[in-house]
Tab-separated table of C-alpha atoms in Angstrom:
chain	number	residue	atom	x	y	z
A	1	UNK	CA	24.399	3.550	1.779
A	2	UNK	CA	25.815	2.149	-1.384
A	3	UNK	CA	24.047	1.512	-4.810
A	4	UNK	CA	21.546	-1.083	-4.113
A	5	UNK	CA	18.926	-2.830	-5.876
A	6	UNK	CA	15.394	-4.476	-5.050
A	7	UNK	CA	12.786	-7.013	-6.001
A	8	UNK	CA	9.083	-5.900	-5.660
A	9	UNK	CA	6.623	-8.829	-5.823
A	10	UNK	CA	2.700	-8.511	-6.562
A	11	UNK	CA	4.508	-5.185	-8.485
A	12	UNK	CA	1.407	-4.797	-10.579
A	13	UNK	CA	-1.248	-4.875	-7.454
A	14	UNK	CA	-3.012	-2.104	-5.703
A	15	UNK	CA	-0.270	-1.298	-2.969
A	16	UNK	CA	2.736	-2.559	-4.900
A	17	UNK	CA	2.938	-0.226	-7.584
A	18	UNK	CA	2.631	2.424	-4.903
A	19	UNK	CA	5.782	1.007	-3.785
A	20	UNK	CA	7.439	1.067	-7.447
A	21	UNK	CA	6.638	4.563	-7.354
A	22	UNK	CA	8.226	5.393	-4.080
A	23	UNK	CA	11.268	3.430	-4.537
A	24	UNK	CA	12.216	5.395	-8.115
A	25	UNK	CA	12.721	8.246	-5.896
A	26	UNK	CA	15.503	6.573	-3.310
A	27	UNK	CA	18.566	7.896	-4.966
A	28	UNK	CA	20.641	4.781	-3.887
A	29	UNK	CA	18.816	2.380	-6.258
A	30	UNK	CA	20.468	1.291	-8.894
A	31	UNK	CA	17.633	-1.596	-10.043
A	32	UNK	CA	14.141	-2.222	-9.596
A	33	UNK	CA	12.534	-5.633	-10.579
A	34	UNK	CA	9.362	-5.927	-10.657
A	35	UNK	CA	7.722	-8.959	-10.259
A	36	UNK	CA	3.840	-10.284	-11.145
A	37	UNK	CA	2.188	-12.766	-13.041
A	38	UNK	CA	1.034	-10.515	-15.554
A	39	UNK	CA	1.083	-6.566	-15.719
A	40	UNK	CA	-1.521	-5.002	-17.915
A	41	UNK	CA	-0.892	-2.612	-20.545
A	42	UNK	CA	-1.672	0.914	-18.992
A	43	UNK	CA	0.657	-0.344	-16.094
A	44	UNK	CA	3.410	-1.336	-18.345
A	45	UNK	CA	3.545	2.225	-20.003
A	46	UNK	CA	3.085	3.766	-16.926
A	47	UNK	CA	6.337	1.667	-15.581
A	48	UNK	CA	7.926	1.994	-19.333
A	49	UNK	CA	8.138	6.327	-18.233
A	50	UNK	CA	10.369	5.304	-14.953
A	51	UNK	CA	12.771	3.909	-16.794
A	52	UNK	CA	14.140	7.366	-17.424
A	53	UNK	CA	15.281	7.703	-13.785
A	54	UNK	CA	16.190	3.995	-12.772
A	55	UNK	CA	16.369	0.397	-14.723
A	56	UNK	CA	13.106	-0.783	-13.696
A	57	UNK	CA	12.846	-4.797	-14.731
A	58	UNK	CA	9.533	-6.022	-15.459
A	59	UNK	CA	9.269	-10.217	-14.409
A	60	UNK	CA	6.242	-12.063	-15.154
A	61	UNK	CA	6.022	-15.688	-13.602
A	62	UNK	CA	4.546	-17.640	-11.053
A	63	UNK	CA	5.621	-16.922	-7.347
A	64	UNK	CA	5.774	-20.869	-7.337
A	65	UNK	CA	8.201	-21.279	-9.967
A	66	UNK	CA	11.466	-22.301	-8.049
A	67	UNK	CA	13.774	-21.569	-11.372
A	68	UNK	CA	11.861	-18.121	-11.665
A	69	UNK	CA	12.037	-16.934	-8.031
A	70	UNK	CA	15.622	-18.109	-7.750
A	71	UNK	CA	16.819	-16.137	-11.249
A	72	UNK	CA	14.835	-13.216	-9.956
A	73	UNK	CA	16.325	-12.910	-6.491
A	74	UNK	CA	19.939	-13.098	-8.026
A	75	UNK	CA	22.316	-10.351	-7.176
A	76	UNK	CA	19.887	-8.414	-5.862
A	77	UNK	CA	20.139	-6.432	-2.466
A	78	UNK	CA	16.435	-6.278	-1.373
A	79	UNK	CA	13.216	-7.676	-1.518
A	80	UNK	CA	9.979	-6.533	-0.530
A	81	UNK	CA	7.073	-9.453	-0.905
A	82	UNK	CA	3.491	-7.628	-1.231
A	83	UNK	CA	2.269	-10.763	-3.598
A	84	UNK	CA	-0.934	-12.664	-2.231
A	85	UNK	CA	-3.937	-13.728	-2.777
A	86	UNK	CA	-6.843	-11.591	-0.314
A	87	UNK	CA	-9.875	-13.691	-0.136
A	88	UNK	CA	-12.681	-12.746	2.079
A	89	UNK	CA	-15.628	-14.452	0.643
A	90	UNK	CA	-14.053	-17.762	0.666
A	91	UNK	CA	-14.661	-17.985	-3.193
A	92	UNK	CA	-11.330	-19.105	-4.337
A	93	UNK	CA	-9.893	-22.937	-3.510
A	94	UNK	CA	-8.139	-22.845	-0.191
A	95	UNK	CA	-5.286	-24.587	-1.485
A	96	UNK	CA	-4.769	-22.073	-4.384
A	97	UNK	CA	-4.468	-19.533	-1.536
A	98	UNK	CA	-2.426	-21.615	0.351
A	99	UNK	CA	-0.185	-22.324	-2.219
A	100	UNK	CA	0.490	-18.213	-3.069
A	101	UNK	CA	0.431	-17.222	0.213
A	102	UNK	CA	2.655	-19.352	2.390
A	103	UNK	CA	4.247	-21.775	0.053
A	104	UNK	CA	4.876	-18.553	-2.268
A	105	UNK	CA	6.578	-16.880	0.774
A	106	UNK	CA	8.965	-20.031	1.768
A	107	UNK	CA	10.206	-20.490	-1.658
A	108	UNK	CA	10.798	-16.793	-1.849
A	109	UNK	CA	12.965	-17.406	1.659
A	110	UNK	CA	14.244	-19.802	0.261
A	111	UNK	CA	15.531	-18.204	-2.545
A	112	UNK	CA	17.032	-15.317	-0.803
A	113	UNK	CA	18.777	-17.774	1.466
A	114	UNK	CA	20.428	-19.065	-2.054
A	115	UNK	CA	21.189	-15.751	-3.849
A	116	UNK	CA	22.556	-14.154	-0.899
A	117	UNK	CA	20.153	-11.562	-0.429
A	118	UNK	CA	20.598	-9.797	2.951
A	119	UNK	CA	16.544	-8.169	3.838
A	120	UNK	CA	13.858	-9.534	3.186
A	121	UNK	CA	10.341	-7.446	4.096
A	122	UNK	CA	6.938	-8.724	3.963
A	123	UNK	CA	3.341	-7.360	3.626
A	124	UNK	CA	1.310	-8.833	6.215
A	125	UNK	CA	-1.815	-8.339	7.174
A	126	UNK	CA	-3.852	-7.139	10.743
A	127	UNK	CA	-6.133	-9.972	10.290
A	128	UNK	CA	-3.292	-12.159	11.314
A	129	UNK	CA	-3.969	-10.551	14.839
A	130	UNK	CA	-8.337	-11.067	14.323
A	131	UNK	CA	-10.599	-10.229	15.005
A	132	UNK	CA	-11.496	-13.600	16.501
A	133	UNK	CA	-15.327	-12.331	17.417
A	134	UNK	CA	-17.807	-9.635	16.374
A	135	UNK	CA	-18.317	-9.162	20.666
A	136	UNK	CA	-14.413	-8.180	21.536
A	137	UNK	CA	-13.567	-4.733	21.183
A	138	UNK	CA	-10.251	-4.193	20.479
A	139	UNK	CA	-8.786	-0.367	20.467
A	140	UNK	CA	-5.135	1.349	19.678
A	141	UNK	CA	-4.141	-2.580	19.949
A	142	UNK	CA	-0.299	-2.654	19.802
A	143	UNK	CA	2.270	-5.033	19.144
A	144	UNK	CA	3.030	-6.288	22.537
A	145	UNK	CA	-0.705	-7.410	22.867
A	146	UNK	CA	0.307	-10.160	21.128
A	147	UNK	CA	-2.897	-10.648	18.962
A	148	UNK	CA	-3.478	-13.714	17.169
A	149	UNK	CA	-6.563	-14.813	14.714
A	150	UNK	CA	-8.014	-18.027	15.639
A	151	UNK	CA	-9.777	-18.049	12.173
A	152	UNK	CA	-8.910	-21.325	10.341
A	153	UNK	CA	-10.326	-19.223	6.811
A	154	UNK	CA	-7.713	-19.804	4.277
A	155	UNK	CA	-6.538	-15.824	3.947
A	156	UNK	CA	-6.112	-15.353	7.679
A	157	UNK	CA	-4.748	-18.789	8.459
A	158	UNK	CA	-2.224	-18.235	5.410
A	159	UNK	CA	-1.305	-14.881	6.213
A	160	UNK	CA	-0.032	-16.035	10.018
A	161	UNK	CA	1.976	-18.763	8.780
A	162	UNK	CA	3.392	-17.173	5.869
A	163	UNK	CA	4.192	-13.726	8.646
A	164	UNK	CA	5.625	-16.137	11.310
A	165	UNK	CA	7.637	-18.120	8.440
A	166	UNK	CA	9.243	-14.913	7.768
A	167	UNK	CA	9.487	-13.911	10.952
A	168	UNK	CA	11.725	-17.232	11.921
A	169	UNK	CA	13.591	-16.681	8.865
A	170	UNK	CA	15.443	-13.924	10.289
A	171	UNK	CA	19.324	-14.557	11.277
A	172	UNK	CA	19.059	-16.989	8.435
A	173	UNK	CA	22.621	-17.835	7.461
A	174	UNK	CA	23.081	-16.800	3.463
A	175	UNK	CA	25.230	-18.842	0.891
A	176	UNK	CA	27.550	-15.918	0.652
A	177	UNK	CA	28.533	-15.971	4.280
A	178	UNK	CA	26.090	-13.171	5.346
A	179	UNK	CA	22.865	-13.125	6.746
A	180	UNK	CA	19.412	-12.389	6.227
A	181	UNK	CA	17.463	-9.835	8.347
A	182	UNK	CA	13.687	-9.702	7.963
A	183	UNK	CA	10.519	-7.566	9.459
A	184	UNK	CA	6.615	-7.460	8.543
A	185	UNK	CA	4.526	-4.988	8.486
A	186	UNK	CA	0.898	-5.019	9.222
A	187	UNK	CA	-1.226	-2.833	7.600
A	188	UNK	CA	-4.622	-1.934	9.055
A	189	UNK	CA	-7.781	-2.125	5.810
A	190	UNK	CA	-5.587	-0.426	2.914
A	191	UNK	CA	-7.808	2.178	0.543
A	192	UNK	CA	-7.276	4.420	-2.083
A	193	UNK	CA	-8.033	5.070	-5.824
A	194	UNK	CA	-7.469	1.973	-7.613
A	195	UNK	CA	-8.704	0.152	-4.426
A	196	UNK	CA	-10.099	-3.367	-5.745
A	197	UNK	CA	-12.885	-3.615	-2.791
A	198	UNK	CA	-14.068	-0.251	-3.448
A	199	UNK	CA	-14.086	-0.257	-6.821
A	200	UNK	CA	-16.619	-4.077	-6.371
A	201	UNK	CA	-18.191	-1.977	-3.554
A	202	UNK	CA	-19.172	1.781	-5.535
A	203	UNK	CA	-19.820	-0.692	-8.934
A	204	UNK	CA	-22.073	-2.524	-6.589
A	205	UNK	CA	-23.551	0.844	-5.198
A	206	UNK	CA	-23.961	2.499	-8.899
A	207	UNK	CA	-26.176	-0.595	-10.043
A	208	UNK	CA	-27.731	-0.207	-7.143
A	209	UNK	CA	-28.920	3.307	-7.973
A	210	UNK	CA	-26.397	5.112	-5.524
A	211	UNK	CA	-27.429	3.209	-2.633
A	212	UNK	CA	-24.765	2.342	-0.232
A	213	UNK	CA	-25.053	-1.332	1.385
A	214	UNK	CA	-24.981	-1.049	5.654
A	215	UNK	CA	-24.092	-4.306	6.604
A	216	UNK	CA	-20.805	-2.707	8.844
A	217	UNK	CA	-22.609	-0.477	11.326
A	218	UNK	CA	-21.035	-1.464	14.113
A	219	UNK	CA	-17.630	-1.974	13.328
A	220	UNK	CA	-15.091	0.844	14.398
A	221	UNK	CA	-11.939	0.656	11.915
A	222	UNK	CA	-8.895	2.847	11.540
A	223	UNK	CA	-8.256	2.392	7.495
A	224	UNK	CA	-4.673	3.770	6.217
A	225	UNK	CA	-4.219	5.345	2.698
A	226	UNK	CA	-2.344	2.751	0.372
A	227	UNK	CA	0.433	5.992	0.222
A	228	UNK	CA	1.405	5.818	3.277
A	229	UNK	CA	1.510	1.894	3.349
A	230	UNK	CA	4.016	1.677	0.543
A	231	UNK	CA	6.148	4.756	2.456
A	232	UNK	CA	6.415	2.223	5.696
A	233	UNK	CA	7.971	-0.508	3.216
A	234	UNK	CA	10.620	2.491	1.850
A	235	UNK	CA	10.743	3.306	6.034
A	236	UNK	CA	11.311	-0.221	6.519
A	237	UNK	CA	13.694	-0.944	3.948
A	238	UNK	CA	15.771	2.273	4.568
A	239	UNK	CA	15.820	1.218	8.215
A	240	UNK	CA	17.105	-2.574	7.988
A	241	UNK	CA	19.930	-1.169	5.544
A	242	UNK	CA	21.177	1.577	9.128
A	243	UNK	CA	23.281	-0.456	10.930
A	244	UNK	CA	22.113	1.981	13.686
A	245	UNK	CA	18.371	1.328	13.733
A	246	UNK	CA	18.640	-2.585	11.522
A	247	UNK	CA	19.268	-4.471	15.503
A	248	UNK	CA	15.439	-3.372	16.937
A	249	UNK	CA	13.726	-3.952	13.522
A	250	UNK	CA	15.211	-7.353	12.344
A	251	UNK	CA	12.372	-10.045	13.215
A	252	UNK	CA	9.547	-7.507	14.415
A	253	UNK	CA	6.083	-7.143	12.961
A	254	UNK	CA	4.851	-3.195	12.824
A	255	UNK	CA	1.352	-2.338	12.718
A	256	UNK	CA	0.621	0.185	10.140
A	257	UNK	CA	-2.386	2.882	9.971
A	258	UNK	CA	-2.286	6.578	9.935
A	259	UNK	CA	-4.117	9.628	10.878
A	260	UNK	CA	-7.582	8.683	8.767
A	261	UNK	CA	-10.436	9.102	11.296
A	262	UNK	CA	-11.890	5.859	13.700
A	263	UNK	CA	-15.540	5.095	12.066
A	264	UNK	CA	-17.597	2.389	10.893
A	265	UNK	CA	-16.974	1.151	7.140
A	266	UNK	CA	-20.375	2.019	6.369
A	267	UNK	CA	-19.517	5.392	7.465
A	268	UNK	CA	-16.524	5.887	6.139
A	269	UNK	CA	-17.646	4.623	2.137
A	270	UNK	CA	-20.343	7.163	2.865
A	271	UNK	CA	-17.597	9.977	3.898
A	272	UNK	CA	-15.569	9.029	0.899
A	273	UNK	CA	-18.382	9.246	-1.612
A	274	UNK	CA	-21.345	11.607	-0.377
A	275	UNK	CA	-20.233	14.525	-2.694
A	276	UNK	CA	-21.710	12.666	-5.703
A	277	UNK	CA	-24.952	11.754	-4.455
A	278	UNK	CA	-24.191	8.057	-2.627
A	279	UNK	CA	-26.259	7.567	0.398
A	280	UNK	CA	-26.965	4.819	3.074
A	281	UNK	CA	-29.686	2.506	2.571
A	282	UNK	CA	-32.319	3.395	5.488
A	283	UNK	CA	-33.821	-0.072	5.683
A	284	UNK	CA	-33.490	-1.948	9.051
A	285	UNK	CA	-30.458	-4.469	9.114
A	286	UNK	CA	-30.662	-7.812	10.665
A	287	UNK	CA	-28.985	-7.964	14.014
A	288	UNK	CA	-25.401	-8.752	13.437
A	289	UNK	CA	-25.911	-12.396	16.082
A	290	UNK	CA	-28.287	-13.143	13.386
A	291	UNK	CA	-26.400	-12.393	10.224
A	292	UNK	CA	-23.343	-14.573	11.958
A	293	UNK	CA	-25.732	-17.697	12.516
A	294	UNK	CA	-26.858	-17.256	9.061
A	295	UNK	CA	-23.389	-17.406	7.886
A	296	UNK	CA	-22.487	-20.295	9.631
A	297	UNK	CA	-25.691	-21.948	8.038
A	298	UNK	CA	-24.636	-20.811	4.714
A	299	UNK	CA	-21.299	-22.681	5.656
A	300	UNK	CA	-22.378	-26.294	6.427
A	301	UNK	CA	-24.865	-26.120	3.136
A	302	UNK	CA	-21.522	-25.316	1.309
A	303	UNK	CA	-20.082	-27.856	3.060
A	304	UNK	CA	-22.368	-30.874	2.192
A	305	UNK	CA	-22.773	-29.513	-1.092
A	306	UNK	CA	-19.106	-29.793	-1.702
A	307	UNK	CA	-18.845	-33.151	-3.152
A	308	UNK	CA	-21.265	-32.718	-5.742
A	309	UNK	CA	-21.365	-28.962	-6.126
A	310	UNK	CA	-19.404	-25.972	-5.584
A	311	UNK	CA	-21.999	-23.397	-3.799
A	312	UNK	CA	-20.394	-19.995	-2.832
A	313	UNK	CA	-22.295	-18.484	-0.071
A	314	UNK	CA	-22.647	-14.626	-0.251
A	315	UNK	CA	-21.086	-14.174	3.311
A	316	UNK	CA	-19.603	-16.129	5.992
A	317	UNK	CA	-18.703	-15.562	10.122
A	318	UNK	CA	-15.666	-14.264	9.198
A	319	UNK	CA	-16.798	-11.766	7.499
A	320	UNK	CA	-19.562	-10.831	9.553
A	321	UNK	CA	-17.070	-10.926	12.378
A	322	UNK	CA	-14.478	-8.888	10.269
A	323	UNK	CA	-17.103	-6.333	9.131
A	324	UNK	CA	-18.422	-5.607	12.296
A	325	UNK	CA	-15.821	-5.518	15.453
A	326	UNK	CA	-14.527	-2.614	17.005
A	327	UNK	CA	-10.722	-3.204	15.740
A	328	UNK	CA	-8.235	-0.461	15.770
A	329	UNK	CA	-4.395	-0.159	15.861
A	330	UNK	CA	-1.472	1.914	17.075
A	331	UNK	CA	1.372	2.925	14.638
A	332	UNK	CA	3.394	4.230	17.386
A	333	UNK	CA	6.283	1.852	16.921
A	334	UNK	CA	6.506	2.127	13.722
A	335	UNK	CA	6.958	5.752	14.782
A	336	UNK	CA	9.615	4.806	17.157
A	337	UNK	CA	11.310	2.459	15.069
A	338	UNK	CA	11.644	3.430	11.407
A	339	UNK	CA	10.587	6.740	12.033
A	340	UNK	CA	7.303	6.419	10.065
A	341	UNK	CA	5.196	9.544	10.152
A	342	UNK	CA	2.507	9.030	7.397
A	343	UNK	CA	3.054	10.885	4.236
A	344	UNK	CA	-0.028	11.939	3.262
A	345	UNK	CA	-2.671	13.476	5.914
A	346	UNK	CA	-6.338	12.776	6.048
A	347	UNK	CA	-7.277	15.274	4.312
A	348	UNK	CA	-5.513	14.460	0.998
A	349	UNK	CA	-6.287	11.279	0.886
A	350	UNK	CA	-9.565	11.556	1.058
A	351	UNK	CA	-9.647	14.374	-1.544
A	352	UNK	CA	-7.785	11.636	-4.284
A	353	UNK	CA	-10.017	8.805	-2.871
A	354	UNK	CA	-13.235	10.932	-3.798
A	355	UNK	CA	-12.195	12.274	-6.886
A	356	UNK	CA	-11.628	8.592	-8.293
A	357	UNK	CA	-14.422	7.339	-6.770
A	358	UNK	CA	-16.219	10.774	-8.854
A	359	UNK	CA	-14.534	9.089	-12.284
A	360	UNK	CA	-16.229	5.524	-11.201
A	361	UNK	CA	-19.566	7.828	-11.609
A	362	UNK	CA	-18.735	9.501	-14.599
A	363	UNK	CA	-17.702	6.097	-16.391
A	364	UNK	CA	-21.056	4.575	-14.623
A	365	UNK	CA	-23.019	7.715	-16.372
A	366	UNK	CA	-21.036	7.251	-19.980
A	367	UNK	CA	-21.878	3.709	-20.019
A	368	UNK	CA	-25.702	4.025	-19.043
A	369	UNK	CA	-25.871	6.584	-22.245
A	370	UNK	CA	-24.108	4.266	-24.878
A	371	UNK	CA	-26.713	1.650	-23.998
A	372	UNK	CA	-29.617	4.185	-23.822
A	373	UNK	CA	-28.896	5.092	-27.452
């Protein structure tokens, strides 16, 4: 492989600095550019210390700025899209998500299409495949099942377009003559230190005097450790550049989990944070038929509400359908395929995923005694 270079978007998020990380270690790059809207300070020192091994650009726009996007896909090699925007609650405008999430994508296409840039790989989602109902139980699912969300919720519904968008994109002809080869990759619920939804959930838990909210019982989930997401991207990457392996990648979707152990959510918070004293609530729960009706209550009073006021209910079906399914995945073709074998076990990530989650309590605790004195 020669010198190449690559474009990281949503650079500053959760999973894509993971990936910044990673790719300072591929000896062939010559360039990273790393794109966000913004990148707060601790981030951009943290960045400012790879510079040592690789040029490392830092880009701060607007996914929807056409001049942007087009000046930042310019003579580069690569680019790896993680940038969206993951709304569950339904609290953000659905066209704002649209907007990010699938218009974001086609201009970024688009762009590649115009600066002659030959892979493009995208961060998709497994809630592009469901689950479509809190009653189907859907285990080791793999690609061929051909799984698709009926869900017309703005993240879900942006996701598929924006994944199938990319997906048709592939044999794209390029200005330069060549063409462009893309793949997605699926990623099963993504956690880790520096997880956003953890961090709202143990902040939640720590007001809440170390009592762990149970509203996820019955869902089975396989989550994967945000390492070993941003290792398939490197995987993925590595693989569309082989002219070898590139043929039976270009235009697939990969599901991607790891070897983190099948359990409920409310189980597995609990499993990640029981060292420092977090429990379970032990009051009943209502049935989860009930808690979907009330949702979809909660939905029609936001709905006729809407013209004169914006009222955010606290959950919605697709939650309560998302929260509570028995929904597991298969990375076995990613095995096949790009070879992916995750990089860090169980085990470890669980031990770094604690330990943060112990620094959450500490801060909690340091906080609590400024105000007590």
């Amino acid at each position: 492989m020669a010198a190449w270079s690559c474009l990281v978007t949503g650079a500053g998020g959760f999973l894509g600095q993971r990936i910044i990380r990673l790719l300072v270690e591929e000896k062939e790059v010559q360039e990273i550019r790393a794109l966000d809207k913004v990148f707060r300070p601790e981030l951009r020192e943290e960045f400012s210390k790879l510079q040592s091994r690789v040029k490392l650009t830092l880009l701060e726009g607007d996914i929807l700025d056409e001049q942007f996007v087009k000046r930042a896909c310019q003579g580069t090699s690569a680019v790896i899209h993680t940038a969206c925007i993951i709304d569950v609650y339904n609290a953000i405008p659905p066209e704002v998500i649209m907007n990010v999430n699938l218009k974001g994508t086609q201009r970024l296409l688009e762009a590649c299409a115009q600066a002659s840039v030959p892979i493009f790989i995208y961060t998709s989602t497994i809630e592009v495949a469901g689950p479509n109902s809190y009653r189907e139980a859907v285990r080791n699912a793999r690609e061929e099942d051909n799984l698709e969300t009926t869900w017309s919720a703005p993240y879900p519904y942006s996701k598929k377009l924006a994944e199938k968008a990319v997906l048709a994109a592939n044999g794209w002809a390029l200005k330069n003559g060549g063409t462009l080869y893309t793949c997605a990759l699926r990623p099963t619920y993504i956690y880790g230190e520096g997880s956003p939804f953890l961090y709202r959930f143990f902040d939640q838990a720590l007001k809440n005097n170390g009592i762990l909210s149970h509203n996820s019982k019955f869902s089975i989930a396989n989550p994967v450790y945000v390492g070993n997401v941003a290792w398939a991207h490197i995987l993925a990457l590595r693989a569309l550049w082989d002219p070898e392996k590139a043929p039976n990648i270009q235009g697939q979707f990969y599901y991607i989990s790891d070897d983190t152990p099948h359990q409920s959510y409310d189980q597995f918070n609990y499993n990640l944070s029981k060292e420092w004293g977090f429990c379970l609530d032990s009051r009943m729960s209502l049935p989860v038929w009930l808690t979907y009706w009330l949702g979809f209550l909660m939905e029609i009073v936001s709905f006729l509400l809407s013209p004169i006021y914006r009222y955010q209910p606290p959950f919605n079906r697709h939650l309560v359908a998302l929260s509570n399914s028995v929904f597991t995945f298969s990375y076995k073709k990613a095995q096949q395929d790009l070879g992916y074998e995750p990089l860090f076990s169980w085990e470890k990530a669980k031990q770094q995923t604690t330990e943060w989650i112990g620094s959450l309590v500490k801060k909690h605790k340091e906080a609590l005694k400024t105000k007590t004195h």
